[in-house]
JSON list of C-alpha atoms in Angstrom, two decimals:
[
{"chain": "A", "resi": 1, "resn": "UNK", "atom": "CA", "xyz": [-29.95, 58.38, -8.87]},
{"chain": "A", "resi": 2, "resn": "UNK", "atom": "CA", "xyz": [-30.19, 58.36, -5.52]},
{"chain": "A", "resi": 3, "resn": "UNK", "atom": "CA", "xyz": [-33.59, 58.68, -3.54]},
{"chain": "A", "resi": 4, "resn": "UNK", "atom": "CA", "xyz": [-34.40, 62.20, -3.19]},
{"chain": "A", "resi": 5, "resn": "UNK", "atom": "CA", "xyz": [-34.25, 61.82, 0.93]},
{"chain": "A", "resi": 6, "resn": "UNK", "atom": "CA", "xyz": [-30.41, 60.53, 0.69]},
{"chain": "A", "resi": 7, "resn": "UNK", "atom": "CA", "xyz": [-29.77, 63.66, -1.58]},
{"chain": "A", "resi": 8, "resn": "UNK", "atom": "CA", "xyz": [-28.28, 66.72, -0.25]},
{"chain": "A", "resi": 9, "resn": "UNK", "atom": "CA", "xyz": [-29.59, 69.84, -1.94]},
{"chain": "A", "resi": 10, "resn": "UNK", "atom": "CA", "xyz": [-26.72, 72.22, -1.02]},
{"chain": "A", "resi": 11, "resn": "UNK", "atom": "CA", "xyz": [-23.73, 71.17, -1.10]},
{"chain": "A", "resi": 12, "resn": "UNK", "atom": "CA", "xyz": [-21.45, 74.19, -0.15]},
{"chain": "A", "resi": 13, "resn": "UNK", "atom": "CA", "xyz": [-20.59, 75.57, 3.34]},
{"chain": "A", "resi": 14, "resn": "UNK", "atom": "CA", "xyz": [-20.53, 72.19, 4.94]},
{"chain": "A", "resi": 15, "resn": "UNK", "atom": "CA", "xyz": [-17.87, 71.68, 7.58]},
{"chain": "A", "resi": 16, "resn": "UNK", "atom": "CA", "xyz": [-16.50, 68.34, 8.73]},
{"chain": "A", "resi": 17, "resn": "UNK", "atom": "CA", "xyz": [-14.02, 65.88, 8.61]},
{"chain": "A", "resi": 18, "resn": "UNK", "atom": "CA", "xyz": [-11.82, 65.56, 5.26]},
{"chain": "A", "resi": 19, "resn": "UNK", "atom": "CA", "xyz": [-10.62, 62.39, 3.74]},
{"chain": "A", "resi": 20, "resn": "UNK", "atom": "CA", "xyz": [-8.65, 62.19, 0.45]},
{"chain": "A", "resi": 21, "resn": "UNK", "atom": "CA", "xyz": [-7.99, 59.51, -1.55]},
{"chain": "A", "resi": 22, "resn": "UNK", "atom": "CA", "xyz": [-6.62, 59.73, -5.88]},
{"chain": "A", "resi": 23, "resn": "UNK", "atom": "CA", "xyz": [-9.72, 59.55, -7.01]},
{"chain": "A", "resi": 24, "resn": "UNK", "atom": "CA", "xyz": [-11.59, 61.49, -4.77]},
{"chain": "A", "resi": 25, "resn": "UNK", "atom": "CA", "xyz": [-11.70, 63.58, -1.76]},
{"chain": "A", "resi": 26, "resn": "UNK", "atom": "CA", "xyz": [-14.62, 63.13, 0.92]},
{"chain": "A", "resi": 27, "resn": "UNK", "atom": "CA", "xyz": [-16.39, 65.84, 3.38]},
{"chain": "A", "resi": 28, "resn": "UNK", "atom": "CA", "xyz": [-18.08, 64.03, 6.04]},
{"chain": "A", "resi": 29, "resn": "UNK", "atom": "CA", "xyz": [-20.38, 65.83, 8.54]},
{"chain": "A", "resi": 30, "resn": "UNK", "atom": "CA", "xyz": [-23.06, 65.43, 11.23]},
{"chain": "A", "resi": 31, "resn": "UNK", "atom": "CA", "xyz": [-26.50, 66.59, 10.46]},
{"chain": "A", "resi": 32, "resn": "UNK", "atom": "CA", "xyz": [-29.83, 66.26, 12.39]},
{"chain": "A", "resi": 33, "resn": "UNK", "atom": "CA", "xyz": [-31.47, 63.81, 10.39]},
{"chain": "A", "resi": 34, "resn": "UNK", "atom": "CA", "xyz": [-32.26, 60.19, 10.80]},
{"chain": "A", "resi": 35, "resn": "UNK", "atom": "CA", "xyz": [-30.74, 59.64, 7.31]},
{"chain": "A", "resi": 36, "resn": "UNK", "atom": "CA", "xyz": [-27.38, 59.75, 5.79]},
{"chain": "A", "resi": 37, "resn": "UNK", "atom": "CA", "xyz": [-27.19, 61.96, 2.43]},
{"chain": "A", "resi": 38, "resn": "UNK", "atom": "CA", "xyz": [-24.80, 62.81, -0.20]},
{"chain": "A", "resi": 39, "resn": "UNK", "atom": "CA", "xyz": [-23.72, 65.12, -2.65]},
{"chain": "A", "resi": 40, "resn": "UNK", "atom": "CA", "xyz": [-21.40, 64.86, -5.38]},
{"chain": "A", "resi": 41, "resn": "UNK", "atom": "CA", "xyz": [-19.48, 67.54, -6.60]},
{"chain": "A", "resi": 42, "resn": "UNK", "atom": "CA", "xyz": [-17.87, 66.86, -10.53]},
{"chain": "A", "resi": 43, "resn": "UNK", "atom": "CA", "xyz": [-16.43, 70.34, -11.97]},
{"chain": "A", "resi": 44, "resn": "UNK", "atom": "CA", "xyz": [-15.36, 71.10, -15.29]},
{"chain": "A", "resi": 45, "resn": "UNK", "atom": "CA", "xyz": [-11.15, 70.92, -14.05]},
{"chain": "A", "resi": 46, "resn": "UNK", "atom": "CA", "xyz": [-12.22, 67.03, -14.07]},
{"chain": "A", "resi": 47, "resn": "UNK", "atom": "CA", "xyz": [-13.64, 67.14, -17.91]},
{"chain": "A", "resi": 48, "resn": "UNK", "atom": "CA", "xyz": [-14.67, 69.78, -20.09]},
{"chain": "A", "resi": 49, "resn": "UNK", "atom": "CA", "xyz": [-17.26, 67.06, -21.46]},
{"chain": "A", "resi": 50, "resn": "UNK", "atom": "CA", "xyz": [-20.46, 67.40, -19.95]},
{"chain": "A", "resi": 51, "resn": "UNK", "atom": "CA", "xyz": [-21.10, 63.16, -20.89]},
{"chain": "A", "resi": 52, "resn": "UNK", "atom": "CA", "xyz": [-18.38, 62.33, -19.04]},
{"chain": "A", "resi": 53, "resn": "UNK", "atom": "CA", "xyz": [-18.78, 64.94, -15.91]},
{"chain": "A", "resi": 54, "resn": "UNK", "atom": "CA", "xyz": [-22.48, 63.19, -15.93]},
{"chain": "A", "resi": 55, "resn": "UNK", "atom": "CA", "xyz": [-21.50, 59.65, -16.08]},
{"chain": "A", "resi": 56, "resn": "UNK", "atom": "CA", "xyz": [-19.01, 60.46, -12.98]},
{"chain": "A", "resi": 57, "resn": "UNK", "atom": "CA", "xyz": [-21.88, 61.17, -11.02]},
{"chain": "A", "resi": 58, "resn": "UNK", "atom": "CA", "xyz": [-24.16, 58.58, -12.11]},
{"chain": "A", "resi": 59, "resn": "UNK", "atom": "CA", "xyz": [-21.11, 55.81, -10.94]},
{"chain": "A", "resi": 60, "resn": "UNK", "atom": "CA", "xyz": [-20.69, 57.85, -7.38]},
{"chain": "A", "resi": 61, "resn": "UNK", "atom": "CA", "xyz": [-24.29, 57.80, -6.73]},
{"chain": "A", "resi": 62, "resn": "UNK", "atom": "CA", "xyz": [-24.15, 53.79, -8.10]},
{"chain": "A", "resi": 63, "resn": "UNK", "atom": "CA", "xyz": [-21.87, 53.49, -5.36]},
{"chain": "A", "resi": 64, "resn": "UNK", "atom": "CA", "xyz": [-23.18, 55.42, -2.94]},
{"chain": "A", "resi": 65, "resn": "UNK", "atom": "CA", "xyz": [-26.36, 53.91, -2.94]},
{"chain": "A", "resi": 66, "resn": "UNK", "atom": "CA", "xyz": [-25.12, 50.37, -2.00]},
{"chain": "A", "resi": 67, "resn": "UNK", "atom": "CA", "xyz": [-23.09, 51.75, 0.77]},
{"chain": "A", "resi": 68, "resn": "UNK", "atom": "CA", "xyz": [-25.99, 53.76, 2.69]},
{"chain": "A", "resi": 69, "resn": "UNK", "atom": "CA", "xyz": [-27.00, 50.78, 4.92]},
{"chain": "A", "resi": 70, "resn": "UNK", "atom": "CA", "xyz": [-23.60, 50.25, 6.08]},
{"chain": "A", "resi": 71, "resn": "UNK", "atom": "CA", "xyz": [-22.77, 54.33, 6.26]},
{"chain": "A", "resi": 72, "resn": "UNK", "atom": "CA", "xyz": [-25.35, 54.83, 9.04]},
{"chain": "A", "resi": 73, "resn": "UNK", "atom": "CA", "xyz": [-27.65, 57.57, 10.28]},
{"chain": "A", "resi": 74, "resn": "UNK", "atom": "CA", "xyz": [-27.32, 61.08, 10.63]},
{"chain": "A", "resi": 75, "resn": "UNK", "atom": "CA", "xyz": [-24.34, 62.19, 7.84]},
{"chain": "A", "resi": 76, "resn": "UNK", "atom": "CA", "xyz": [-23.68, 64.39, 5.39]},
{"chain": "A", "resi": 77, "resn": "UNK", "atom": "CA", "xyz": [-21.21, 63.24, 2.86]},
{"chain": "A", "resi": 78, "resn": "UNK", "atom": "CA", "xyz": [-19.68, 65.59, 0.11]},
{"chain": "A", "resi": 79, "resn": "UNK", "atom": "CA", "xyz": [-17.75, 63.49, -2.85]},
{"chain": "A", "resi": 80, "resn": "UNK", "atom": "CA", "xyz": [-15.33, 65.88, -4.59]},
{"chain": "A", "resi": 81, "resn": "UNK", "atom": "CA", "xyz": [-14.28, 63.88, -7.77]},
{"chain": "A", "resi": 82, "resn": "UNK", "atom": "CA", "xyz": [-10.89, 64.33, -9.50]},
{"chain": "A", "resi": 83, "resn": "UNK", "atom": "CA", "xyz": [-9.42, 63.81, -12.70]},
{"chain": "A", "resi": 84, "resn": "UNK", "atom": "CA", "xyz": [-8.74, 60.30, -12.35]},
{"chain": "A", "resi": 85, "resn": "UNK", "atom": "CA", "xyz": [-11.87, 59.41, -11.81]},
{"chain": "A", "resi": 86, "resn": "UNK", "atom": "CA", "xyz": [-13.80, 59.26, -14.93]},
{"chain": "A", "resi": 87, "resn": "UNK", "atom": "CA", "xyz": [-11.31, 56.39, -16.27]},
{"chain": "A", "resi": 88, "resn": "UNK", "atom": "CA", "xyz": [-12.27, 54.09, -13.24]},
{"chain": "A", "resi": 89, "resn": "UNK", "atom": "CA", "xyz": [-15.19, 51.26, -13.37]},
{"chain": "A", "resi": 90, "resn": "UNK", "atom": "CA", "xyz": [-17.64, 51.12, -11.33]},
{"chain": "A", "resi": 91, "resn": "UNK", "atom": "CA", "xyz": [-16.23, 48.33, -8.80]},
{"chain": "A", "resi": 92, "resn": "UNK", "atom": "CA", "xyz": [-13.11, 49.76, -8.60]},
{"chain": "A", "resi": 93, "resn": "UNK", "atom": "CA", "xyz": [-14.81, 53.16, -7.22]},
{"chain": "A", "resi": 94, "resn": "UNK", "atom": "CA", "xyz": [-17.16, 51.63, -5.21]},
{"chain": "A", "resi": 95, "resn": "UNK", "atom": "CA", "xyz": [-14.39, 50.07, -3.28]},
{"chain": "A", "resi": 96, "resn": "UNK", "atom": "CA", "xyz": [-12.25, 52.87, -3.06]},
{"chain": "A", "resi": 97, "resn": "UNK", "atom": "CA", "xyz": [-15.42, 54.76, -1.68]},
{"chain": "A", "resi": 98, "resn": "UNK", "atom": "CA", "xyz": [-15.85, 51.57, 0.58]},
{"chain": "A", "resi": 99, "resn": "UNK", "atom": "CA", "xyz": [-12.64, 51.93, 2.04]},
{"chain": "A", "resi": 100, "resn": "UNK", "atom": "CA", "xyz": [-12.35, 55.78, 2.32]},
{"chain": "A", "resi": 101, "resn": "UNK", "atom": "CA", "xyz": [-15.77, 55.87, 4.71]},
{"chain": "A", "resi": 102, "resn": "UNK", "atom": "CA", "xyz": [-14.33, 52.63, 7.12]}
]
């Protein structure tokens, strides 16, 4: 889980640049604050299974964490998972998620 300053508590309404990739698509916005936070967004098209829908987000956030330093200050990011996802390891995410915010 991700430290509760790097987590963004609503996640709807937020405008911004879009960037799709297969496994995911990516909302990425300005905000006013002097850190970058995220929000992850798994619905029930992407598994019926709560376990798995959970386990999706635990691997984004996994991810996510590791790339905060290198993200920089002041962004919202929005992670809309899809299908695809929840058959992926967690290496192979993180560097799709890697390459999606270069």
């Amino acid at each position: 889980m991700l430290k509760k300053e790097n987590r963004l508590k609503k996640v709807a309404g937020t405008k911004g640049k879009v960037i799709e990739t297969p496994l995911f698509n990516i909302k990425i916005s300005k905000s006013g604050e002097k850190v970058s936070r995220f929000g992850f967004v798994v619905s029930k098209k992407v598994s019926k299974k709560a376990v798995l829908r959970n386990k999706t987000k635990r691997v984004l956030a996994q991810s996510a964490r590791e790339l905060l330093k290198s993200l920089g200050e002041g962004k919202n990011v929005i992670v809309y998972a899809k299908k695809l996802l929840t058959f992926k390891q967690l290496e192979e995410v993180k560097k799709s998620l890697q390459e999606a915010l270069k």
